[in-house]
Coordinates of C-alpha atoms in Angstrom, one line a residue:
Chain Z
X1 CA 59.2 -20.0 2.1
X2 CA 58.8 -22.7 0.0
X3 CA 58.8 -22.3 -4.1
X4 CA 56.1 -24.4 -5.6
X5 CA 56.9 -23.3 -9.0
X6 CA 59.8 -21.9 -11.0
X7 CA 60.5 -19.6 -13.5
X8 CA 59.4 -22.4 -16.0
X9 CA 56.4 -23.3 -14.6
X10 CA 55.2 -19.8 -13.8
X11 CA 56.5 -18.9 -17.4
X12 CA 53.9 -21.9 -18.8
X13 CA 51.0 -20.1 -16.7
X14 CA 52.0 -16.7 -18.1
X15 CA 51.4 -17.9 -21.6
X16 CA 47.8 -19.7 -21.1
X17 CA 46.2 -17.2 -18.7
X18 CA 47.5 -14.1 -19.9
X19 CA 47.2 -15.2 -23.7
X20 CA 47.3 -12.0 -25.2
X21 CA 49.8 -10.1 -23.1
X22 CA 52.4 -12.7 -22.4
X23 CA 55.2 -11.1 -24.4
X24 CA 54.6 -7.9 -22.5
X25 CA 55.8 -9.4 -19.5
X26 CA 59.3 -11.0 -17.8
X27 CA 60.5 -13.1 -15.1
X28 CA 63.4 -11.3 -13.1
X29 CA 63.6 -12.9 -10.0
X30 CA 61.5 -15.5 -8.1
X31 CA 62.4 -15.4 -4.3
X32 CA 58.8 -16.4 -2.2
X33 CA 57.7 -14.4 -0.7
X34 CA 59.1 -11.8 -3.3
X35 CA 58.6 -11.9 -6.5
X36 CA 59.9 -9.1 -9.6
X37 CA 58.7 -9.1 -13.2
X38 CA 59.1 -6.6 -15.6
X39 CA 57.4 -4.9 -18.4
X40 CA 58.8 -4.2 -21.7
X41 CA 56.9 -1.2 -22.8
X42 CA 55.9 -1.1 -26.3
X43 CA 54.1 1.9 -27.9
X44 CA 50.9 0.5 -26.7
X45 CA 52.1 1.0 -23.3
X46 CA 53.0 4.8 -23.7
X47 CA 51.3 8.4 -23.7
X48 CA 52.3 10.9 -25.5
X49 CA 56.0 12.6 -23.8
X50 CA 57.0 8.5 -23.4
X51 CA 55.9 7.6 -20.0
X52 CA 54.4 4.8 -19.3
X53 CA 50.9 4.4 -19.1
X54 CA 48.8 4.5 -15.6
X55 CA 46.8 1.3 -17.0
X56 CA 50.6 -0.2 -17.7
X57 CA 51.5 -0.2 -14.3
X58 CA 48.4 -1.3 -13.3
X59 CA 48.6 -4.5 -15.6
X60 CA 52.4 -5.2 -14.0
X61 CA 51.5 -4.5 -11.0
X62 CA 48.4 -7.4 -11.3
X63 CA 50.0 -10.1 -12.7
X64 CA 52.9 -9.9 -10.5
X65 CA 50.9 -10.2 -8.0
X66 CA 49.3 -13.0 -9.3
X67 CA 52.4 -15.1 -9.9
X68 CA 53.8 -13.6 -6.6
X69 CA 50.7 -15.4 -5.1
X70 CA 51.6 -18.5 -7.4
X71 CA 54.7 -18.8 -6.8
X72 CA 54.0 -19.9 -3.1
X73 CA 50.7 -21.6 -3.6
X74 CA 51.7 -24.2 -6.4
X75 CA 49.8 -24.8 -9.9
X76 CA 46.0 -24.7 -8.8
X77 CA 42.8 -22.7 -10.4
X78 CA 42.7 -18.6 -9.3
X79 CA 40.3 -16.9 -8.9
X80 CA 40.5 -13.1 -10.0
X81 CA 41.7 -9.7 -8.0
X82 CA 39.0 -8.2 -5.5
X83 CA 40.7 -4.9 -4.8
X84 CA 43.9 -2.5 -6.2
X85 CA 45.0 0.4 -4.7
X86 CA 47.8 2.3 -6.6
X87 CA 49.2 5.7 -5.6
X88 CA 51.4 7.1 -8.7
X89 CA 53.9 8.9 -7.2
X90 CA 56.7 10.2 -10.3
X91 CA 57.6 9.7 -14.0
X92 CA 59.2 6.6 -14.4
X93 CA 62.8 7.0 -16.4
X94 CA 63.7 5.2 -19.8
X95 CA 64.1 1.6 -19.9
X96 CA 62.4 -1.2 -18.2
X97 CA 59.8 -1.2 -15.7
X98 CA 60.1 -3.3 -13.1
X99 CA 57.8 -4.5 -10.4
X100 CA 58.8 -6.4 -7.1
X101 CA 55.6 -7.7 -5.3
X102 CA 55.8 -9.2 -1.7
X103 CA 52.9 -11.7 -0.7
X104 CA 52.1 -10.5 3.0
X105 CA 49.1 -12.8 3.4
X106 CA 48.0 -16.1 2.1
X107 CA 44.7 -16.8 3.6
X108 CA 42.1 -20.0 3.0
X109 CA 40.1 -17.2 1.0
X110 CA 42.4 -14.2 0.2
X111 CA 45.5 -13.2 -0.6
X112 CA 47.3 -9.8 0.0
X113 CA 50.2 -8.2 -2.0
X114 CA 52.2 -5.3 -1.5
X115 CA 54.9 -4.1 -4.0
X116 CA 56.4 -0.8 -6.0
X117 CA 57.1 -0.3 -9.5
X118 CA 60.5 1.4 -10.1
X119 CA 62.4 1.8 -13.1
X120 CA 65.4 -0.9 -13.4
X121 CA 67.9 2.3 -13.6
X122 CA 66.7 4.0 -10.4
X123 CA 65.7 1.0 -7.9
X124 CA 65.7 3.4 -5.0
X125 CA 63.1 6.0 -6.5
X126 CA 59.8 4.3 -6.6
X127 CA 57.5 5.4 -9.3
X128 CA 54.5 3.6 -8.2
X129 CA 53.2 1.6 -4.8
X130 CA 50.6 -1.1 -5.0
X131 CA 48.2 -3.2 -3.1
X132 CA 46.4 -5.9 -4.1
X133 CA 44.1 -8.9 -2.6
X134 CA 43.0 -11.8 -5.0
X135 CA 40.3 -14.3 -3.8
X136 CA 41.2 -17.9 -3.7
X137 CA 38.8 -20.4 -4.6
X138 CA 37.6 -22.7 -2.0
X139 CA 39.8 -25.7 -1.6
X140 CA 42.6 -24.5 -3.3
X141 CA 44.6 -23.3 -0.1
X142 CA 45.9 -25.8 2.2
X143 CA 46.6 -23.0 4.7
X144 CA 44.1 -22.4 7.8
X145 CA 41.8 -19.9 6.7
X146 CA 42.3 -16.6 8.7
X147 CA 40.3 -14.5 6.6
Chain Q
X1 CA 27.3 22.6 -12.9
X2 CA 28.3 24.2 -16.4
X3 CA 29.7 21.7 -19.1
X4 CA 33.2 23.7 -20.2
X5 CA 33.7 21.2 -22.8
X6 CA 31.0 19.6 -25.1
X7 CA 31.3 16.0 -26.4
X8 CA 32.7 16.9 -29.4
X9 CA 35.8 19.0 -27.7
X10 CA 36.0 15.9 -25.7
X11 CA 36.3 13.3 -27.8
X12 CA 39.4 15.9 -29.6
X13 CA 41.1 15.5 -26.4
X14 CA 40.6 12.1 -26.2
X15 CA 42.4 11.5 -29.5
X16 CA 45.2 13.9 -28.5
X17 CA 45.8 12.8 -24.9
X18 CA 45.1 8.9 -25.4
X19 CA 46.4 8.1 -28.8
X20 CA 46.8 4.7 -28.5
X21 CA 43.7 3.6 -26.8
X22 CA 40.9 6.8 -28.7
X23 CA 39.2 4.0 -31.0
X24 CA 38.8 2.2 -27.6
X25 CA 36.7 4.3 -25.9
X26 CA 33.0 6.7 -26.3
X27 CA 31.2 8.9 -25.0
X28 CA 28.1 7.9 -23.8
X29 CA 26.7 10.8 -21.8
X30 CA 28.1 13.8 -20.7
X31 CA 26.4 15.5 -17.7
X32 CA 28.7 17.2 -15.4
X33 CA 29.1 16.0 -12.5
X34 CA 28.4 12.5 -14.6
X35 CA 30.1 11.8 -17.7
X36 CA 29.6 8.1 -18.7
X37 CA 32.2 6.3 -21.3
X38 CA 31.9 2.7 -22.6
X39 CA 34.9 0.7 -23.5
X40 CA 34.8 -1.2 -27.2
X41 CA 36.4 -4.3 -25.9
X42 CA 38.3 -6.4 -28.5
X43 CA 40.7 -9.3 -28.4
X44 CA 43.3 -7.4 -26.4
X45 CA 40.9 -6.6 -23.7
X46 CA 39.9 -10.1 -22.8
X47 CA 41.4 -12.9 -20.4
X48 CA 40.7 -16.8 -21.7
X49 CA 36.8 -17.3 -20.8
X50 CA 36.5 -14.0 -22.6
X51 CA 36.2 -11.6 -19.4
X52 CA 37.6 -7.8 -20.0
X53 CA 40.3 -8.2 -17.6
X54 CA 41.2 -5.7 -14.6
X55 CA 43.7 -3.5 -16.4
X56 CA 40.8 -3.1 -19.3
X57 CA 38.7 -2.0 -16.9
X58 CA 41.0 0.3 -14.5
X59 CA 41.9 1.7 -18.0
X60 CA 38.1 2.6 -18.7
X61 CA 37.5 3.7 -15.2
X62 CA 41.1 6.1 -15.2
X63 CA 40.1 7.7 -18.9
X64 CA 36.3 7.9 -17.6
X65 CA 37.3 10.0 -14.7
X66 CA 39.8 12.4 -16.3
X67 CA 36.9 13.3 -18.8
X68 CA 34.6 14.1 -16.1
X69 CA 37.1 16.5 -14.5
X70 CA 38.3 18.1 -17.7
X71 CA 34.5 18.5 -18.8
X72 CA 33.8 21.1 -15.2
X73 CA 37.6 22.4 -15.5
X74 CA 37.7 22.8 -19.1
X75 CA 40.1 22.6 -21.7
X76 CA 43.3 22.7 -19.8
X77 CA 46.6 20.5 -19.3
X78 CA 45.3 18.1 -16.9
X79 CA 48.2 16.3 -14.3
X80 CA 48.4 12.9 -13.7
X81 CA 46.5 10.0 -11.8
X82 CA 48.3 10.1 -8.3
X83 CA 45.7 7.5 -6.8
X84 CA 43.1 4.5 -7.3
X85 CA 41.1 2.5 -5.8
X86 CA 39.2 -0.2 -7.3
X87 CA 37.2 -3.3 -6.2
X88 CA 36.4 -5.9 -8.7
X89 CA 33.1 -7.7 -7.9
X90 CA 31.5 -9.8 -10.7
X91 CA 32.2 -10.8 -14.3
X92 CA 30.6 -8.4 -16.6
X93 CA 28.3 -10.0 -18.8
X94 CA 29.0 -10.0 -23.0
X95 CA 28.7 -6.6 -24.6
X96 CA 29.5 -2.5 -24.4
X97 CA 31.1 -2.0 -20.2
X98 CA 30.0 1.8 -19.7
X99 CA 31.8 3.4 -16.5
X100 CA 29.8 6.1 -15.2
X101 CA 32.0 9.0 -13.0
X102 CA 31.1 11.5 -10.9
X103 CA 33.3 14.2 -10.0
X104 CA 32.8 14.5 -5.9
X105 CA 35.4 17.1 -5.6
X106 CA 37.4 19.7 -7.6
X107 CA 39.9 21.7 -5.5
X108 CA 43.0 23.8 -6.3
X109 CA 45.3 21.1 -6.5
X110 CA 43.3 17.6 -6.2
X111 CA 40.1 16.4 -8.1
X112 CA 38.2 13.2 -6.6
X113 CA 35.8 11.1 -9.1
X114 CA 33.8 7.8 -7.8
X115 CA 32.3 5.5 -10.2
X116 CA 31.1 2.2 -11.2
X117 CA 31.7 -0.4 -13.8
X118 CA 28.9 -2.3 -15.5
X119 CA 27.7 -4.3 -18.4
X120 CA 25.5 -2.3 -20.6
X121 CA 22.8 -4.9 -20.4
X122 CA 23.0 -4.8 -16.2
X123 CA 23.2 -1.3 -15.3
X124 CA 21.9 -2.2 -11.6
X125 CA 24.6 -5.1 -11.3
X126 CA 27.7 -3.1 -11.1
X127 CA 30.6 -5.3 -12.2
X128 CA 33.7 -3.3 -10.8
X129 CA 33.6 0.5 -8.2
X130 CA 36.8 2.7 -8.9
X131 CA 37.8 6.3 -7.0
X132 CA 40.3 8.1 -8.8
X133 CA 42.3 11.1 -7.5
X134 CA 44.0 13.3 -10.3
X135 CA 46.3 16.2 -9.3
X136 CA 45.8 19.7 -11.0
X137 CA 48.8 21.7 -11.9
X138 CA 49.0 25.0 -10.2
X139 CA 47.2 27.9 -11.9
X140 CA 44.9 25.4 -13.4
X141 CA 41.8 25.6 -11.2
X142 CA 39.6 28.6 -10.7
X143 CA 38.2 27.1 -7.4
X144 CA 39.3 28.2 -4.2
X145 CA 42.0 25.5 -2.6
X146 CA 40.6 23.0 -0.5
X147 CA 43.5 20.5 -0.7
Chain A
X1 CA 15.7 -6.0 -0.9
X2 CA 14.3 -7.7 2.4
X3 CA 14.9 -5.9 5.4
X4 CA 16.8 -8.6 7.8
X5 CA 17.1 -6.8 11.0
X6 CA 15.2 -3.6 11.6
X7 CA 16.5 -1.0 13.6
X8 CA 16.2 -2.2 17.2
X9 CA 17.5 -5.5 16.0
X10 CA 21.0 -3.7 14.8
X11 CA 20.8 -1.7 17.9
X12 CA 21.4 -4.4 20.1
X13 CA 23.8 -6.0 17.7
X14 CA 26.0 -2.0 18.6
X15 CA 25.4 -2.4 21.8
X16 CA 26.9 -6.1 21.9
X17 CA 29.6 -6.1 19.7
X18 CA 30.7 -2.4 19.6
X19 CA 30.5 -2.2 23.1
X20 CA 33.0 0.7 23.8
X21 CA 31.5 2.7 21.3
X22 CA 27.4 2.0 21.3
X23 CA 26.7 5.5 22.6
X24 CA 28.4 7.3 19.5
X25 CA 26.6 6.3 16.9
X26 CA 22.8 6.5 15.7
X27 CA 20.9 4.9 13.2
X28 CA 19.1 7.2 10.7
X29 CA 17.6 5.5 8.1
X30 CA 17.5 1.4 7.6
X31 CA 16.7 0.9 4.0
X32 CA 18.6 -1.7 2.2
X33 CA 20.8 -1.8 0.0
X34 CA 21.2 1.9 2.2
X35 CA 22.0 2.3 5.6
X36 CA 22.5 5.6 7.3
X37 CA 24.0 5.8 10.8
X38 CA 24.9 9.2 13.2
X39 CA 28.1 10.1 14.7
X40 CA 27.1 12.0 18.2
X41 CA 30.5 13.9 18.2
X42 CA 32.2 14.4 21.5
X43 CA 36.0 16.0 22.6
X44 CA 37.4 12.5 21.9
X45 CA 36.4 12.7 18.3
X46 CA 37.4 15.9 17.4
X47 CA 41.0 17.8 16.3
X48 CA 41.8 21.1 17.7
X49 CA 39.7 23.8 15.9
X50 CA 36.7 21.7 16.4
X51 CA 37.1 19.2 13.0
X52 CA 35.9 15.5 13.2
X53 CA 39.4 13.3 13.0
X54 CA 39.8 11.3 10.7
X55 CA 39.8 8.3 12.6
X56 CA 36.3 9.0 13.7
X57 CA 35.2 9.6 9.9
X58 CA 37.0 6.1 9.4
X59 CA 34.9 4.5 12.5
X60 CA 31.5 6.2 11.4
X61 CA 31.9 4.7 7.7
X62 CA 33.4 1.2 9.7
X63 CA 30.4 0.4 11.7
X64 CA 27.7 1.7 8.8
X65 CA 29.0 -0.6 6.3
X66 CA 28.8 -3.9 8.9
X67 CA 25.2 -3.0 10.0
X68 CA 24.4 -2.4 6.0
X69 CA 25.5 -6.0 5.9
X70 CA 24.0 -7.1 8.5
X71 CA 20.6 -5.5 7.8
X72 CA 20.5 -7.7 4.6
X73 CA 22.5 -11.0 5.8
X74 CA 20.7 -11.5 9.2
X75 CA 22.0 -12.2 12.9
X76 CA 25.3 -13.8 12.1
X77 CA 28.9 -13.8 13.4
X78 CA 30.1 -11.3 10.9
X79 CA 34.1 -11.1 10.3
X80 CA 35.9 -8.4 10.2
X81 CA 36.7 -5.6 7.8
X82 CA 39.5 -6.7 5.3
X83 CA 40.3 -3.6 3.6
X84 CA 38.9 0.2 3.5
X85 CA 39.7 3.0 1.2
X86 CA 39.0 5.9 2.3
X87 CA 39.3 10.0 0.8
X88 CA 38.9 12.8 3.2
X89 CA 37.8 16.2 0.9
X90 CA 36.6 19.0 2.8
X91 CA 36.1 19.8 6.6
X92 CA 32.7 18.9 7.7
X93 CA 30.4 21.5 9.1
X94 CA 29.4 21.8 12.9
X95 CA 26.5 19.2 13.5
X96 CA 26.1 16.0 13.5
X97 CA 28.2 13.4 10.8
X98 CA 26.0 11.4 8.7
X99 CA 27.5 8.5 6.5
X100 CA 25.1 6.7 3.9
X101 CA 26.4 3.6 2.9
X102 CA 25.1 1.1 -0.1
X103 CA 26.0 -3.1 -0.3
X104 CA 26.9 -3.5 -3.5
X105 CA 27.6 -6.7 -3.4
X106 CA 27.1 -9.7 -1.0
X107 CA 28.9 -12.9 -2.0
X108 CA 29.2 -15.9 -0.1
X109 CA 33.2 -15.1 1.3
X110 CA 33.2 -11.1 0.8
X111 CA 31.0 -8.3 1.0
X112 CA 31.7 -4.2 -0.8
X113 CA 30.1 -1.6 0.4
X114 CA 30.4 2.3 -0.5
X115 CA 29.3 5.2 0.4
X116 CA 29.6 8.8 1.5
X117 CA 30.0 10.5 5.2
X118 CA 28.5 14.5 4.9
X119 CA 27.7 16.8 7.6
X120 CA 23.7 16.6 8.2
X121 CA 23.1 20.2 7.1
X122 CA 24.9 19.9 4.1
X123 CA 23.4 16.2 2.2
X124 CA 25.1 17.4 -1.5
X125 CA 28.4 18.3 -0.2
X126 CA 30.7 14.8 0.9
X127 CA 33.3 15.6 3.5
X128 CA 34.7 12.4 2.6
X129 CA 33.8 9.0 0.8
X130 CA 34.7 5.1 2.0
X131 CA 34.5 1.9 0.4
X132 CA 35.5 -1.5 2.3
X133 CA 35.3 -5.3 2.2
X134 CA 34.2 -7.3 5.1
X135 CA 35.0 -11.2 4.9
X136 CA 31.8 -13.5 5.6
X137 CA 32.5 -16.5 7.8
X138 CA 32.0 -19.8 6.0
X139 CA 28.3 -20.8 6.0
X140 CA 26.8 -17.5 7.3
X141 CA 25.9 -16.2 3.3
X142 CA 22.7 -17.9 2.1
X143 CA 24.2 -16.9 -1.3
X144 CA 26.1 -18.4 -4.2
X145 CA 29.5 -17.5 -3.8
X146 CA 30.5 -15.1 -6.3
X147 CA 34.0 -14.5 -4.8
Chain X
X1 CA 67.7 11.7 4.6
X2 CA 68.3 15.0 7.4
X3 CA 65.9 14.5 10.0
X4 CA 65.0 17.9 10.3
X5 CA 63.2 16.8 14.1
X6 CA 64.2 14.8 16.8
X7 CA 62.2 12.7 19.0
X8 CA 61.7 15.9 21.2
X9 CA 60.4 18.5 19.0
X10 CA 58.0 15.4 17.7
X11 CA 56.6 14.5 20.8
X12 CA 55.9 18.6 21.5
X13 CA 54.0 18.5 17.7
X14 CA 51.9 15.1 19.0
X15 CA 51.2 16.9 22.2
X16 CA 49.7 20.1 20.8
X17 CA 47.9 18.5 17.6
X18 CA 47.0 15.7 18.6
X19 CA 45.5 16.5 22.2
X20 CA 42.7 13.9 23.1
X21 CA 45.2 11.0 21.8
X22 CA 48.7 12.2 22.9
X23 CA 48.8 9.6 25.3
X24 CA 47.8 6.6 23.1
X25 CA 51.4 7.1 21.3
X26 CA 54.8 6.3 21.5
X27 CA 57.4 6.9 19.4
X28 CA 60.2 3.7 19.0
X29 CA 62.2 4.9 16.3
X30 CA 62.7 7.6 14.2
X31 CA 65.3 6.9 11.1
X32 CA 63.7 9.3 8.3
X33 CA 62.5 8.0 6.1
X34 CA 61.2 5.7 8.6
X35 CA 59.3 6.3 11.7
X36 CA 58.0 3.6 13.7
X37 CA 55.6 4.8 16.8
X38 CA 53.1 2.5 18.9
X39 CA 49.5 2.5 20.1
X40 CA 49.5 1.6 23.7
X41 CA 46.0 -0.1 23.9
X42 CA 43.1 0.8 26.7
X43 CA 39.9 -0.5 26.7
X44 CA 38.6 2.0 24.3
X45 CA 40.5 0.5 21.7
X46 CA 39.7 -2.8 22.0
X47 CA 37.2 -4.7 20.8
X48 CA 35.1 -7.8 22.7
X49 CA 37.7 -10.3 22.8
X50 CA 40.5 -7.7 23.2
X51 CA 41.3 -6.9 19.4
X52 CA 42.7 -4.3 18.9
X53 CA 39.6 -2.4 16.9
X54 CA 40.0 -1.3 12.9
X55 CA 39.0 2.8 13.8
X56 CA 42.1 2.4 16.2
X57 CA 44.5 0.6 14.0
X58 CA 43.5 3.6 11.3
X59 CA 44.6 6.0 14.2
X60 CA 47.8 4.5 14.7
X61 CA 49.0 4.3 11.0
X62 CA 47.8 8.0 10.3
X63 CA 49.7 9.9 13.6
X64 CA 52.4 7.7 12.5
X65 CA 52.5 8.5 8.4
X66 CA 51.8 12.2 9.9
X67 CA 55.0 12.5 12.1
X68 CA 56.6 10.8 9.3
X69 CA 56.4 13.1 6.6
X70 CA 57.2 15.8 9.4
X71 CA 60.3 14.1 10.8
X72 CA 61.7 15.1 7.2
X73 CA 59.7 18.3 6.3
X74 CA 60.6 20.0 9.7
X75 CA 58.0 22.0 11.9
X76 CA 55.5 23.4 9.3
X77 CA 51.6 23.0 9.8
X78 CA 50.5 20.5 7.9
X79 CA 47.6 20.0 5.9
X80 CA 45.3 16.9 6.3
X81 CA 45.2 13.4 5.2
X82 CA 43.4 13.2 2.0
X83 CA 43.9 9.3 1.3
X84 CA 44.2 6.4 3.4
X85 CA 44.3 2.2 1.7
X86 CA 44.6 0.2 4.8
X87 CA 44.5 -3.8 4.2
X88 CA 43.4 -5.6 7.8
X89 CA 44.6 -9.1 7.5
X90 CA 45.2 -11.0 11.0
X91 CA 44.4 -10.3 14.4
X92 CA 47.1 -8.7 16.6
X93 CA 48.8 -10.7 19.6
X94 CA 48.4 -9.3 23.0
X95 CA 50.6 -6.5 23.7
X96 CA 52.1 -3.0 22.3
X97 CA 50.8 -2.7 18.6
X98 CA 53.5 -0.9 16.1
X99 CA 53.3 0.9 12.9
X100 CA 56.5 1.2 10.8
X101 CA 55.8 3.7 8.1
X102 CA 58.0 4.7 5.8
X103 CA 58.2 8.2 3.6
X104 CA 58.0 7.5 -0.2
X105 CA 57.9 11.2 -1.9
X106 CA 57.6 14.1 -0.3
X107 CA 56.4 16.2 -3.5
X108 CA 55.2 20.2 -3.4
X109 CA 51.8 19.3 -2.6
X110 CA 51.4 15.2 -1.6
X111 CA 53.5 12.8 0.7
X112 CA 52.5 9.7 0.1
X113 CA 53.8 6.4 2.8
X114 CA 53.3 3.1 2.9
X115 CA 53.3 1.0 6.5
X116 CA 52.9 -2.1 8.5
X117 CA 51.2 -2.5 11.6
X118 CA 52.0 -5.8 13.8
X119 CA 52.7 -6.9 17.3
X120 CA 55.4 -5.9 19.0
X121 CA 56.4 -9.6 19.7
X122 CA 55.5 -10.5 16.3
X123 CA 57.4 -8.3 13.5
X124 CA 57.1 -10.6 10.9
X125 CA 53.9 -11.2 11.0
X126 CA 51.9 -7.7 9.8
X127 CA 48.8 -7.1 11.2
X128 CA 47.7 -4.4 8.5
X129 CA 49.0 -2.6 5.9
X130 CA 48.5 0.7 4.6
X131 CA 49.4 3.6 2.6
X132 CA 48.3 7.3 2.9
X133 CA 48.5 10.4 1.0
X134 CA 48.5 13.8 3.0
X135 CA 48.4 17.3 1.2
X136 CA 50.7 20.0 2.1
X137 CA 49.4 23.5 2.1
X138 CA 51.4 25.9 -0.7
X139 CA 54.7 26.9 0.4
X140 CA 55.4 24.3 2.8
X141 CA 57.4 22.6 1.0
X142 CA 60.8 23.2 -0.3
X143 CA 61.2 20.4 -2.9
X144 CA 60.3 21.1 -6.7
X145 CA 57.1 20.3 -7.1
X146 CA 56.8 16.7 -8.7
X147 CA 53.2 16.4 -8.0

């Protein structure tokens, strides 16, 4: 699959759509269809014991998917996420929390992501599994819509 | 169904359990099965246009429903989100986003809430619908197991 | 909210395009934003000790939310369901399975419903609750597109 | 991961609790945590045009989650699904329809996995995507509780 932005670009995006949580969030790897960001947790991120907060994971688990989506669709106008479904499944470890996010659809009108949160220590032990669908604006997908 | 915990024992939970994010959130009725919670938004709750975002908002919905279960169950150490759905639907218009819960279940080990998002202004527009399942710690629940 | 199709218009839209499957369902109540359909349980839709399977809960909410739709869009081509959530919370009783769905929203790409399947004897106590998007074909929704 | 039963003892389990739909299912593969089974499609499931129908693509992903989690947790009854995300996003090809679902936690009381449905000739191309959460009665399970 062809990328139609790199770490650069999708870096520039971070920074003017997500303003006020840009610092929040990192690049690891940009491989369309797969994409993996991470999330340096701050205290605003925690609850009390250290682990990271359900609304945390939420928020990496969204833009990920957003960039995911990016990534293969090029610089254009998105519109927001429809639907998130997130089962919470353990107490991520110490450290970073990372997110890889797969794009399984890219539709004339939606998008679908799949992806688990894990942190970087234990890759094999997911903490978290998300799914998420984002609706394209009309126009903005060159691909035959199937949905 | 009995209130176990007024607003006031509430709201001390809410400063213990969610130190980070208590000045964010009130109470705005509690009437079990229904407790209703409004999210303050400030700067750190917005996306450029000056829309709460979708973490904001699953973050509202995920505080709003383990109030509603820990106002039937009462004052015990509640476990953790294991599951959420949410649909996002419109932009919320300016002002106070209330999240109104109901708690449709409350067995041994799960509770279910299902609620909806909207601007204070446009209670019949709802702007976002979340279910939340939180899981009970054993001993915890009085109620007969059902799951 | 203006009725679209009354009840013998959806009827004939079950029998045409849920061909296989006209005979198990009922309508109950057309009143939109609300629709309320029947599941006539048979052997094929039950689990042995005499439970509805959750496939069949899953096909009852299926079918109510696309003739909720449809009893406020009119006689179009409707797509498909995109994505359901579904939680299953206690066994229904013996009788008939009722599900009551609302349309919470009906933009020009995507339609959300929600509702609530219960048996008919017991209105106050959900068995299990549902909330899907259907995709609109382009040019079937009279509406500004919200998503 | 010990696969505590083989293809034998699983197809005994499909027999007896899954009666009226034993026949609809194959198993292709069963590598705990994975467990891949097919829906061999009559005209019940299908839908006018010969889609394979939503209620029956539902089926297929939770028999196949079910003998998933058991594959690994060995012959104990089970409870029931509580929880089911399923994304639909392309129509399936002609021909056997598959569901690779995969275990990720098998906790004291919830299994949550996560699956793909798609053609047989087409196993790159997902059909659907789900994830589903089943309870396990007390005492099932042998694992330290994590949720």
């Amino acid at each position: 699959m062809e990328v139609k932005m790199d770490e650069a670009a999708l870096r520039d995006f971070l920074r003017r759509d997500f303003t006020q949580v840009a610092d929040d969030f990192d690049f690891v790897e940009i491989a369309p269809p797969f994409v993996t960001m991470a999330l340096t947790a701050s205290d605003k991120h925690l609850r009390p014991g250290g682990t990271v907060s359900g609304p945390s994971m939420f928020a990496l688990a969204d833009v990920c998917a957003y960039f995911c989506i990016l990534s293969v669709l090029g610089p254009v106008a998105l519109a927001v996420t429809t639907n998130c479904a997130i089962d919470f499944m353990r107490k991520p470890a110490p450290g970073r929390l990372l997110c890889r996010m797969e794009l399984l659809k890219l539709g004339r009108a939606l998008a679908v992501c799949e992806g688990r949160l894990f942190a970087e220590a234990e890759p094999d032990r997911p903490v978290a599994r998300a799914s998420l669908t984002y609706s394209i604006p009309p126009g903005q997908s060159e691909r035959p819509r199937t949905a």
